[in-house]
Amino acid sequence: MSLFLGIFAAVTVTAPAHASQRPNIVLIYADDLGYGDVSIYNPQSRIPTPHIDALARGGTWLRDGHSASTVCTPSRYALLTGQYAWRTELRSGVLMPWGQPVIAPDLVTLPEYLQSAGYDTALIGKWHLGFEWPWKDSTRPPDAEILQQGWISVARNEQFDWSRHLGGGPTDHGFAYYFGDDIPNMPPYAWIENDRIVADRLVDIPRSALISVGFTAGIHGSGPGEPGWQLDQVMPQLVTRSVDYIADSARKQTPFFLMVSLTAPHTPVVPLPEFDGKSGAGTYGDFVVQTDAAVGSVLDALDKAGLRENTMVIVTSDNGPEFTTYRQWRRFGHDSVAGLRGIKSDTWEGGHRVPFVVSWPNGGVDHGRPNDALIAQLDLYAMISALLNRPLSKGAAPDSVNVLEALLGRDFRGREELVYHGSRGNLGLREGRWAFLRGGGFGRLPLPLWSEPKWVRIARGVRVDGATEDALYDLVTDPAQRENVIAKFPDVAERLKVRLAEIEGL
């Protein structure tokens, strides 16, 4: 079992001056990629990830980097807005099928900020932040049900007018171009380009057709989709579009921000045949290998276009790995959280401490060393503002912290504190060595499917906590969070509890 070690180890770096030319920014955002799924983070990994590893060795890899939530919609919201999602209606859960847009029209998103700085902007892949779906008036569910994210009934093709545009999506929030399928495991099973469905017509796709081609989990039933929709072709299409966008951008000679929002290794787990058996962790491991290959294709495109040196490339994940993590560990000996505790949805470290690799040769992020500063994805907004030396508009990115000096190795601490956000709305506070979890670390209750199995607790040497009891962990002496030390340090716990309440009230 490999454990996260050396949280506060210092890295001494002499960084060159910033590039005089504004850098391109490529953010590759994997879906449910675990901390231990990338082999540079996990020496015992059964999954080879040579492309991400090489990027890290040519840049830096954060060993204390975090998503802003433990599930996808709020993580994506926070990254793009610089605001904690728990301050909004996204306090718990994720956006359900046919959910309304969750980014308020008056918020200045990161791509909008970059557009105002002269950047081309594009999102290719998963969105999962809502659209104004083109319901026919007679079939539209009540607004209250959609806004509460509770309407998951199976929708039929006849209920929509697909000739209308889809409002509230990426192109209404700063992305000049969008191509993707919104969410891989929810309808509509169709390509969206900018604000329109690409297909001439959609049909009702039954659940049985999806399962027959490898839909292993996470399905929300049948729904409208393109005739002949193939789940295993989603990832290749996203890679092709990303590569083409980079080539086109090189010809334009305009700085660009490209967010490649991959749909892997999230379910459906459908690796292409060429990746079968490429890992020692079964089908899931093979899909991670394909995810790594997608990163390699994007990097190759930057090299061919002559853009690599002055492009900041960031590879990270929206949250920790799925509950199948435990099955992979038991069957194949592959630990997707590399000894950390918890998985996707949990506020323990495994739910939100994620791979976070950054490279920017011209800007000084090329030293090939790990970085132990505390950094969160919602900090990218303020960091990019500092990088461009261009102030944010009033009220923009209120929870984002400028961590540029930490990425350059000049500041070894990064953030002073970070609020953890679990999927059931439970929050925690990280400060230095301490992680205080209000309401405990479990992400979902009741627990049978998503709980930490007894054999996992035994294998990790965990002392069982009450499911919803407050917890305090010392991440220096106990990075695997085996023991709740709240009874030993009540003053620390009370101070962090009070501080968390203060942050909530800001």
Coordinates of C-alpha atoms in Angstrom, one line a residue:
M1 CA 0.0 0.0 0.0
S2 CA 1.4 3.4 -1.0
L3 CA 0.6 6.4 1.2
F4 CA 0.8 10.1 0.4
L5 CA 3.9 11.3 2.1
G6 CA 5.7 14.6 2.6
I7 CA 2.8 16.9 2.4
F8 CA 4.9 19.9 3.3
A9 CA 8.2 19.0 1.7
A10 CA 9.8 22.1 0.2
V11 CA 10.9 22.3 -3.4
T12 CA 13.6 24.8 -4.3
V13 CA 13.2 26.1 -7.8
T14 CA 14.8 28.9 -9.8
A15 CA 12.2 29.8 -12.3
P16 CA 12.8 31.8 -15.4
A17 CA 10.9 35.0 -16.0
H18 CA 7.4 34.7 -17.4
A19 CA 7.1 34.4 -21.2
S20 CA 6.7 37.7 -22.8
Q21 CA 4.1 36.1 -25.1
R22 CA 0.8 35.2 -23.4
P23 CA 0.7 31.4 -23.0
N24 CA -1.9 29.2 -24.5
I25 CA -3.8 27.2 -21.8
V26 CA -4.9 23.6 -22.3
L27 CA -6.9 22.1 -19.4
I28 CA -7.4 18.3 -19.7
Y29 CA -10.2 17.5 -17.2
A30 CA -10.6 13.7 -16.7
D31 CA -13.8 12.3 -15.2
D32 CA -13.4 10.2 -12.0
L33 CA -9.6 9.6 -12.4
G34 CA -8.3 8.6 -9.0
Y35 CA -5.1 9.8 -7.3
G36 CA -3.6 6.4 -7.5
D37 CA -4.6 5.7 -11.1
V38 CA -1.7 7.8 -12.4
S39 CA 1.5 5.8 -11.9
I40 CA 3.7 8.7 -11.0
Y41 CA 1.5 9.1 -7.9
N42 CA 1.3 5.4 -7.1
P43 CA 4.4 3.1 -7.4
Q44 CA 2.2 0.1 -6.9
S45 CA -0.1 1.0 -9.8
R46 CA -1.2 -1.7 -12.2
I47 CA -2.0 0.9 -14.8
P48 CA 0.7 2.5 -17.0
T49 CA 0.2 6.2 -17.7
P50 CA 3.4 7.1 -19.6
H51 CA 2.0 10.3 -21.2
I52 CA 0.8 11.9 -17.9
D53 CA 4.0 10.8 -16.2
A54 CA 6.2 12.3 -18.8
L55 CA 4.2 15.6 -18.6
A56 CA 4.7 15.6 -14.9
R57 CA 8.5 15.0 -15.2
G58 CA 8.7 17.8 -17.6
G59 CA 6.7 20.1 -15.3
T60 CA 5.4 19.4 -11.8
W61 CA 2.9 17.2 -10.1
L62 CA 0.9 18.4 -7.2
R63 CA 0.7 15.9 -4.3
D64 CA -1.8 18.0 -2.4
G65 CA -4.0 19.2 -5.3
H66 CA -7.8 19.0 -4.9
S67 CA -11.1 19.2 -6.8
A68 CA -13.5 21.7 -5.3
S69 CA -16.1 19.0 -4.6
T70 CA -16.3 15.2 -4.5
V71 CA -18.7 14.9 -7.4
C72 CA -18.7 16.3 -10.9
T73 CA -21.2 19.1 -11.3
P74 CA -20.1 21.2 -8.3
S75 CA -16.4 20.6 -9.1
R76 CA -16.9 21.9 -12.7
Y77 CA -19.0 24.9 -11.4
A78 CA -16.3 25.9 -9.0
L79 CA -13.5 25.6 -11.5
L80 CA -15.2 27.8 -14.1
T81 CA -16.6 30.4 -11.7
G82 CA -13.9 30.5 -8.9
Q83 CA -16.8 30.2 -6.4
Y84 CA -17.5 27.3 -4.1
A85 CA -20.6 25.5 -5.4
W86 CA -22.0 24.9 -1.9
R87 CA -22.8 28.6 -1.8
T88 CA -25.5 27.9 -4.4
E89 CA -28.3 25.5 -5.0
L90 CA -25.6 22.9 -5.7
R91 CA -25.1 22.2 -2.0
S92 CA -25.7 18.4 -2.5
G93 CA -25.7 15.9 -5.3
V94 CA -25.2 16.6 -9.0
L95 CA -27.3 17.9 -11.8
M96 CA -29.8 15.3 -12.9
P97 CA -31.0 14.5 -16.5
W98 CA -32.6 17.6 -18.2
G99 CA -31.4 19.9 -15.4
Q100 CA -31.6 23.6 -16.0
P101 CA -28.4 25.8 -16.2
V102 CA -26.7 26.2 -12.9
I103 CA -24.3 29.1 -13.7
A104 CA -26.0 32.4 -13.2
P105 CA -26.0 34.7 -16.3
D106 CA -24.3 37.5 -14.4
L107 CA -21.3 35.5 -13.3
V108 CA -18.1 36.2 -15.1
T109 CA -16.7 32.7 -15.8
L110 CA -13.0 31.9 -16.4
P111 CA -13.5 31.5 -20.2
E112 CA -15.4 34.9 -20.3
Y113 CA -12.5 36.5 -18.4
L114 CA -10.1 35.0 -21.0
Q115 CA -12.2 36.1 -23.9
S116 CA -12.0 39.7 -22.6
A117 CA -8.2 39.3 -22.5
G118 CA -8.1 38.4 -26.2
Y119 CA -8.2 34.6 -26.0
D120 CA -10.0 32.2 -28.2
T121 CA -11.9 29.8 -26.0
A122 CA -13.3 26.3 -26.6
L123 CA -14.7 23.4 -24.6
I124 CA -14.7 19.9 -26.1
G125 CA -16.3 17.1 -24.1
K126 CA -18.5 16.9 -21.0
W127 CA -20.4 19.9 -19.8
H128 CA -22.9 18.7 -17.1
L129 CA -23.8 22.2 -15.9
G130 CA -27.3 22.3 -17.5
F131 CA -29.0 23.5 -20.7
E132 CA -32.3 25.2 -21.4
W133 CA -33.6 22.1 -23.1
P134 CA -36.1 22.6 -26.0
W135 CA -39.1 21.0 -24.4
K136 CA -42.4 21.3 -26.2
D137 CA -44.7 23.3 -23.9
S138 CA -47.2 20.5 -23.5
T139 CA -44.6 18.1 -22.2
R140 CA -42.2 20.2 -20.1
P141 CA -42.0 19.1 -16.5
P142 CA -42.8 21.8 -13.9
D143 CA -39.9 24.3 -13.4
A144 CA -39.7 23.5 -9.7
E145 CA -39.0 19.9 -10.4
I146 CA -36.2 20.7 -12.8
L147 CA -34.7 23.3 -10.6
Q148 CA -34.7 20.9 -7.7
Q149 CA -32.7 18.4 -9.9
G150 CA -35.2 15.7 -9.0
W151 CA -36.8 15.0 -12.4
I152 CA -35.2 11.8 -13.7
S153 CA -38.2 10.3 -15.4
V154 CA -37.5 8.8 -18.8
A155 CA -38.0 11.5 -21.4
R156 CA -39.1 10.7 -25.0
N157 CA -37.9 12.1 -28.2
E158 CA -41.3 13.4 -29.0
Q159 CA -41.3 15.7 -26.0
F160 CA -38.6 18.0 -27.6
D161 CA -38.2 20.3 -30.5
W162 CA -34.6 19.6 -31.5
S163 CA -34.6 22.3 -34.2
R164 CA -34.4 24.9 -31.4
H165 CA -31.2 26.1 -29.8
L166 CA -30.0 24.9 -26.4
G167 CA -29.6 28.0 -24.2
G168 CA -27.5 28.3 -21.0
G169 CA -24.7 26.1 -22.2
P170 CA -21.0 26.6 -22.8
T171 CA -21.4 29.2 -25.5
D172 CA -23.5 31.4 -23.2
H173 CA -20.8 31.3 -20.6
G174 CA -17.6 32.3 -22.4
F175 CA -16.7 29.4 -24.7
A176 CA -16.7 30.6 -28.2
Y177 CA -16.9 27.0 -29.4
Y178 CA -18.3 23.8 -27.9
F179 CA -18.5 20.2 -29.1
G180 CA -19.5 17.4 -26.8
D181 CA -22.2 15.0 -25.6
D182 CA -23.0 16.9 -22.4
I183 CA -22.8 13.8 -20.1
P184 CA -21.8 10.3 -21.2
N185 CA -24.2 8.4 -19.0
M186 CA -27.3 10.6 -19.4
P187 CA -29.5 11.4 -22.3
P188 CA -29.5 12.9 -24.9
Y189 CA -27.1 10.4 -26.4
A190 CA -26.1 12.8 -29.1
W191 CA -23.5 15.3 -30.2
I192 CA -24.0 19.0 -29.4
E193 CA -22.1 21.6 -31.4
N194 CA -22.2 25.1 -30.0
D195 CA -25.9 25.4 -29.0
R196 CA -27.5 22.8 -31.4
I197 CA -27.9 19.1 -31.7
V198 CA -25.8 17.9 -34.6
A199 CA -27.9 15.0 -35.8
D200 CA -30.8 15.6 -38.3
R201 CA -33.0 13.5 -36.1
L202 CA -33.1 11.7 -32.8
V203 CA -34.8 8.5 -31.8
D204 CA -35.7 6.8 -28.5
I205 CA -32.8 4.6 -27.4
P206 CA -33.8 1.8 -25.0
R207 CA -31.8 1.0 -21.9
S208 CA -31.1 -2.5 -23.3
A209 CA -29.2 -1.0 -26.3
L210 CA -26.9 0.9 -24.0
I211 CA -26.2 -2.0 -21.7
S212 CA -25.5 -4.3 -24.6
V213 CA -22.5 -2.2 -25.6
G214 CA -20.8 -1.9 -22.2
F215 CA -22.8 0.5 -20.1
T216 CA -21.6 -1.0 -16.8
A217 CA -23.1 1.5 -14.3
G218 CA -24.5 4.9 -13.8
I219 CA -27.3 4.7 -16.2
H220 CA -30.3 6.9 -15.9
G221 CA -32.5 5.0 -18.3
S222 CA -33.4 5.3 -21.9
G223 CA -33.8 8.6 -23.7
P224 CA -33.4 10.5 -27.0
G225 CA -30.3 9.8 -29.0
E226 CA -28.7 9.6 -32.4
P227 CA -29.5 6.5 -34.4
G228 CA -26.6 4.1 -34.1
W229 CA -25.0 5.9 -31.1
Q230 CA -21.9 4.1 -30.0
L231 CA -20.6 4.7 -26.5
D232 CA -17.1 3.6 -27.3
Q233 CA -16.7 6.2 -30.0
V234 CA -17.2 9.2 -27.6
M235 CA -13.6 9.4 -26.4
P236 CA -12.0 9.1 -29.9
Q237 CA -14.3 11.8 -31.3
L238 CA -13.4 14.2 -28.4
V239 CA -9.7 13.6 -29.0
T240 CA -10.0 14.2 -32.8
R241 CA -11.9 17.4 -32.2
S242 CA -9.3 18.6 -29.7
V243 CA -6.4 17.8 -32.0
D244 CA -8.1 19.6 -34.9
Y245 CA -8.8 22.7 -32.7
I246 CA -5.1 22.9 -31.8
A247 CA -4.0 22.7 -35.4
D248 CA -6.5 25.5 -36.4
S249 CA -5.4 27.6 -33.5
A250 CA -1.8 27.4 -34.6
R251 CA -2.8 28.9 -37.9
K252 CA -4.7 31.7 -36.3
Q253 CA -1.7 32.7 -34.1
T254 CA -4.1 33.9 -31.3
P255 CA -3.7 32.7 -27.7
F256 CA -6.3 30.1 -26.8
F257 CA -7.9 28.4 -23.8
L258 CA -8.9 24.9 -24.6
M259 CA -10.7 22.8 -22.0
V260 CA -10.7 19.1 -23.0
S261 CA -13.3 17.6 -20.8
L262 CA -12.9 13.9 -21.1
T263 CA -15.6 11.4 -20.4
A264 CA -13.2 8.8 -19.0
P265 CA -12.6 6.8 -17.0
H266 CA -16.2 7.5 -15.8
T267 CA -18.8 4.9 -16.8
P268 CA -19.6 3.8 -19.4
V269 CA -16.3 1.9 -19.2
V270 CA -15.8 1.1 -22.9
P271 CA -12.2 1.0 -23.9
L272 CA -11.4 0.5 -27.6
P273 CA -10.2 -2.9 -28.6
E274 CA -6.7 -1.6 -29.1
F275 CA -6.5 -1.0 -25.3
D276 CA -7.7 -4.4 -24.2
G277 CA -5.3 -6.0 -21.8
K278 CA -3.0 -2.9 -21.8
S279 CA -3.2 -2.7 -18.0
G280 CA -3.1 -5.1 -15.1
A281 CA -6.4 -3.8 -13.7
G282 CA -9.1 -5.2 -16.0
T283 CA -11.4 -3.2 -18.2
Y284 CA -11.3 -0.2 -15.9
G285 CA -7.5 -0.1 -16.0
D286 CA -7.6 -0.4 -19.8
F287 CA -9.9 2.6 -20.0
V288 CA -7.5 4.6 -17.9
V289 CA -4.7 3.7 -20.4
Q290 CA -7.0 5.0 -23.1
T291 CA -7.4 8.2 -21.1
D292 CA -3.7 8.6 -20.8
A293 CA -3.4 8.0 -24.6
A294 CA -5.9 10.8 -25.1
V295 CA -3.5 13.1 -23.1
G296 CA -0.7 11.9 -25.3
S297 CA -2.6 12.8 -28.5
V298 CA -3.2 16.4 -27.2
L299 CA 0.4 16.8 -26.3
D300 CA 1.5 15.5 -29.7
A301 CA -0.8 18.0 -31.4
L302 CA 0.8 20.8 -29.5
D303 CA 4.3 19.5 -30.5
K304 CA 3.4 19.3 -34.2
A305 CA 2.0 22.8 -34.1
G306 CA 5.1 24.2 -32.4
L307 CA 3.1 25.4 -29.4
R308 CA 4.2 23.2 -26.5
E309 CA 6.9 25.5 -25.1
N310 CA 4.5 28.4 -24.5
T311 CA 1.4 26.4 -23.5
M312 CA 0.4 25.8 -19.9
V313 CA -0.9 22.2 -19.9
I314 CA -2.9 21.1 -16.9
V315 CA -4.2 17.5 -16.4
T316 CA -6.5 16.8 -13.5
S317 CA -9.8 15.1 -12.5
D318 CA -13.2 16.4 -11.3
N319 CA -13.2 14.1 -8.2
G320 CA -11.9 10.8 -6.9
P321 CA -12.7 7.4 -8.4
E322 CA -16.0 5.5 -8.4
F323 CA -17.1 2.8 -5.9
T324 CA -15.7 0.2 -8.3
T325 CA -12.3 1.3 -6.8
Y326 CA -12.7 -1.3 -4.1
R327 CA -13.5 -4.0 -6.5
Q328 CA -10.4 -3.2 -8.6
W329 CA -8.2 -3.3 -5.5
R330 CA -9.5 -6.6 -4.3
R331 CA -9.4 -8.3 -7.7
F332 CA -6.3 -6.8 -9.3
G333 CA -4.3 -5.3 -6.5
H334 CA -4.7 -1.8 -8.0
D335 CA -5.5 0.9 -5.5
S336 CA -7.0 3.9 -7.3
V337 CA -6.5 6.1 -4.2
A338 CA -3.0 5.0 -3.4
G339 CA -3.6 4.4 0.2
L340 CA -5.8 7.4 0.9
R341 CA -9.2 6.9 2.5
G342 CA -12.4 7.4 0.7
I343 CA -13.7 7.6 -2.9
K344 CA -15.8 9.8 -5.1
S345 CA -18.5 11.6 -3.0
D346 CA -16.6 11.2 0.3
T347 CA -14.9 14.1 2.1
W348 CA -12.0 11.9 3.1
E349 CA -8.9 12.7 1.0
G350 CA -9.6 10.0 -1.6
G351 CA -12.8 11.8 -2.7
H352 CA -11.1 15.0 -3.7
R353 CA -7.3 14.7 -3.7
V354 CA -6.8 14.1 -7.3
P355 CA -4.0 13.9 -9.9
F356 CA -3.0 17.5 -10.7
V357 CA -0.1 17.9 -13.3
V358 CA 1.0 21.2 -14.6
S359 CA 3.6 22.0 -17.3
W360 CA 4.6 25.3 -18.9
P361 CA 8.2 25.3 -20.1
N362 CA 8.4 29.0 -21.1
G363 CA 6.9 30.1 -17.8
G364 CA 9.1 28.1 -15.4
V365 CA 6.9 25.1 -14.6
D366 CA 9.4 22.7 -16.1
H367 CA 11.5 21.6 -13.1
G368 CA 10.3 18.0 -13.0
R369 CA 9.8 17.9 -9.2
P370 CA 6.7 17.2 -7.1
N371 CA 5.0 20.1 -5.5
D372 CA 3.4 19.8 -2.0
A373 CA 1.6 23.2 -1.8
L374 CA -2.1 23.1 -1.0
I375 CA -3.9 24.0 -4.3
A376 CA -7.5 23.6 -5.5
Q377 CA -8.9 23.7 -9.0
L378 CA -11.0 26.8 -8.3
D379 CA -7.6 28.6 -7.8
L380 CA -6.9 28.3 -11.5
Y381 CA -9.0 31.4 -12.1
A382 CA -7.0 33.8 -9.8
M383 CA -3.8 32.1 -10.8
I384 CA -4.4 32.9 -14.5
S385 CA -5.3 36.4 -13.6
A386 CA -2.0 36.8 -11.9
L387 CA -0.2 35.2 -14.8
L388 CA -1.7 37.7 -17.3
N389 CA -1.2 40.5 -14.8
R390 CA -4.8 41.5 -15.6
P391 CA -7.1 42.3 -12.6
L392 CA -10.4 40.5 -12.1
S393 CA -13.7 42.3 -12.3
K394 CA -15.4 43.2 -9.0
G395 CA -16.9 40.2 -7.4
A396 CA -15.4 37.7 -9.8
A397 CA -13.9 34.4 -8.5
P398 CA -14.5 35.2 -4.8
D399 CA -13.2 31.9 -3.5
S400 CA -10.2 31.6 -5.9
V401 CA -6.7 32.1 -4.5
N402 CA -3.7 33.1 -6.6
V403 CA -1.3 30.1 -6.4
L404 CA 1.0 31.1 -9.2
E405 CA 4.0 31.4 -7.0
A406 CA 3.3 28.0 -5.6
L407 CA 3.2 26.4 -9.1
L408 CA 6.5 28.1 -9.8
G409 CA 8.0 26.6 -6.6
R410 CA 8.6 29.9 -4.9
D411 CA 5.8 29.4 -2.3
F412 CA 5.7 26.0 -0.5
R413 CA 2.4 26.4 1.2
G414 CA -0.2 27.5 -1.3
R415 CA -3.6 28.0 0.2
E416 CA -3.9 28.7 3.9
E417 CA -7.3 26.8 4.1
L418 CA -9.7 24.9 1.8
V419 CA -13.3 24.0 2.3
Y420 CA -14.1 20.4 1.4
H421 CA -17.5 19.7 -0.1
G422 CA -19.1 16.2 0.1
S423 CA -21.9 15.0 -2.1
R424 CA -24.5 15.0 0.6
G425 CA -23.8 18.6 1.4
N426 CA -21.4 17.9 4.3
L427 CA -18.5 20.3 4.5
G428 CA -15.0 20.1 6.0
L429 CA -12.1 22.5 6.5
R430 CA -8.5 21.9 5.7
E431 CA -5.9 24.0 7.5
G432 CA -2.2 23.0 7.3
R433 CA -1.9 19.6 8.8
W434 CA -5.5 19.4 10.0
A435 CA -8.6 18.1 8.2
F436 CA -11.8 18.7 10.1
L437 CA -14.9 16.9 8.6
R438 CA -18.2 18.2 9.9
G439 CA -20.7 15.3 9.8
G440 CA -18.0 12.7 9.0
G441 CA -16.3 11.6 5.8
F442 CA -19.0 9.4 4.2
G443 CA -20.3 11.0 1.0
R444 CA -23.6 9.2 0.7
L445 CA -26.1 7.8 3.2
P446 CA -27.6 5.2 3.4
L447 CA -24.4 3.4 2.8
P448 CA -24.7 -0.1 1.4
L449 CA -23.6 0.6 -2.2
W450 CA -21.2 3.5 -1.6
S451 CA -19.9 2.7 1.8
E452 CA -16.4 1.8 2.8
P453 CA -16.5 -2.0 3.0
K454 CA -15.4 -3.7 6.2
W455 CA -12.6 -5.5 4.5
V456 CA -11.2 -2.2 3.2
R457 CA -11.2 -0.7 6.8
I458 CA -9.4 -3.8 8.0
A459 CA -6.9 -3.8 5.2
R460 CA -6.1 -0.1 5.8
G461 CA -6.2 -0.3 9.6
V462 CA -9.0 2.2 10.0
R463 CA -10.7 2.7 13.3
V464 CA -14.4 3.0 12.5
D465 CA -15.9 6.4 12.9
G466 CA -19.6 7.1 13.4
A467 CA -21.2 7.6 10.0
T468 CA -22.2 11.3 10.7
E469 CA -19.9 12.2 13.6
D470 CA -17.5 15.2 13.3
A471 CA -14.0 14.0 12.7
L472 CA -10.5 15.5 12.9
Y473 CA -7.4 14.0 11.2
D474 CA -3.7 14.9 11.3
L475 CA -2.6 14.5 7.7
V476 CA 1.1 14.7 8.6
T477 CA 1.1 11.7 11.0
D478 CA -1.9 9.9 9.5
P479 CA -2.3 10.7 5.8
A480 CA -4.5 7.6 5.4
Q481 CA -7.0 9.0 8.0
R482 CA -7.0 5.8 10.0
E483 CA -7.8 7.5 13.3
N484 CA -10.3 10.3 14.2
V485 CA -8.3 12.3 16.8
I486 CA -11.1 14.8 17.6
A487 CA -11.1 13.6 21.3
K488 CA -7.4 14.2 21.6
F489 CA -7.4 17.7 20.1
P490 CA -10.9 19.2 21.0
D491 CA -9.5 22.8 20.9
V492 CA -8.3 22.3 17.3
A493 CA -11.6 20.8 16.2
E494 CA -13.6 23.6 17.9
R495 CA -11.5 26.3 16.3
L496 CA -11.9 24.8 12.8
K497 CA -15.6 24.3 13.3
V498 CA -16.0 27.9 14.2
R499 CA -13.9 29.0 11.3
L500 CA -15.8 26.8 8.8
A501 CA -19.1 28.5 10.0
E502 CA -17.5 31.9 9.4
I503 CA -16.5 31.0 5.9
E504 CA -20.0 29.7 5.2
G505 CA -21.4 33.1 6.3
L506 CA -19.1 35.2 4.0

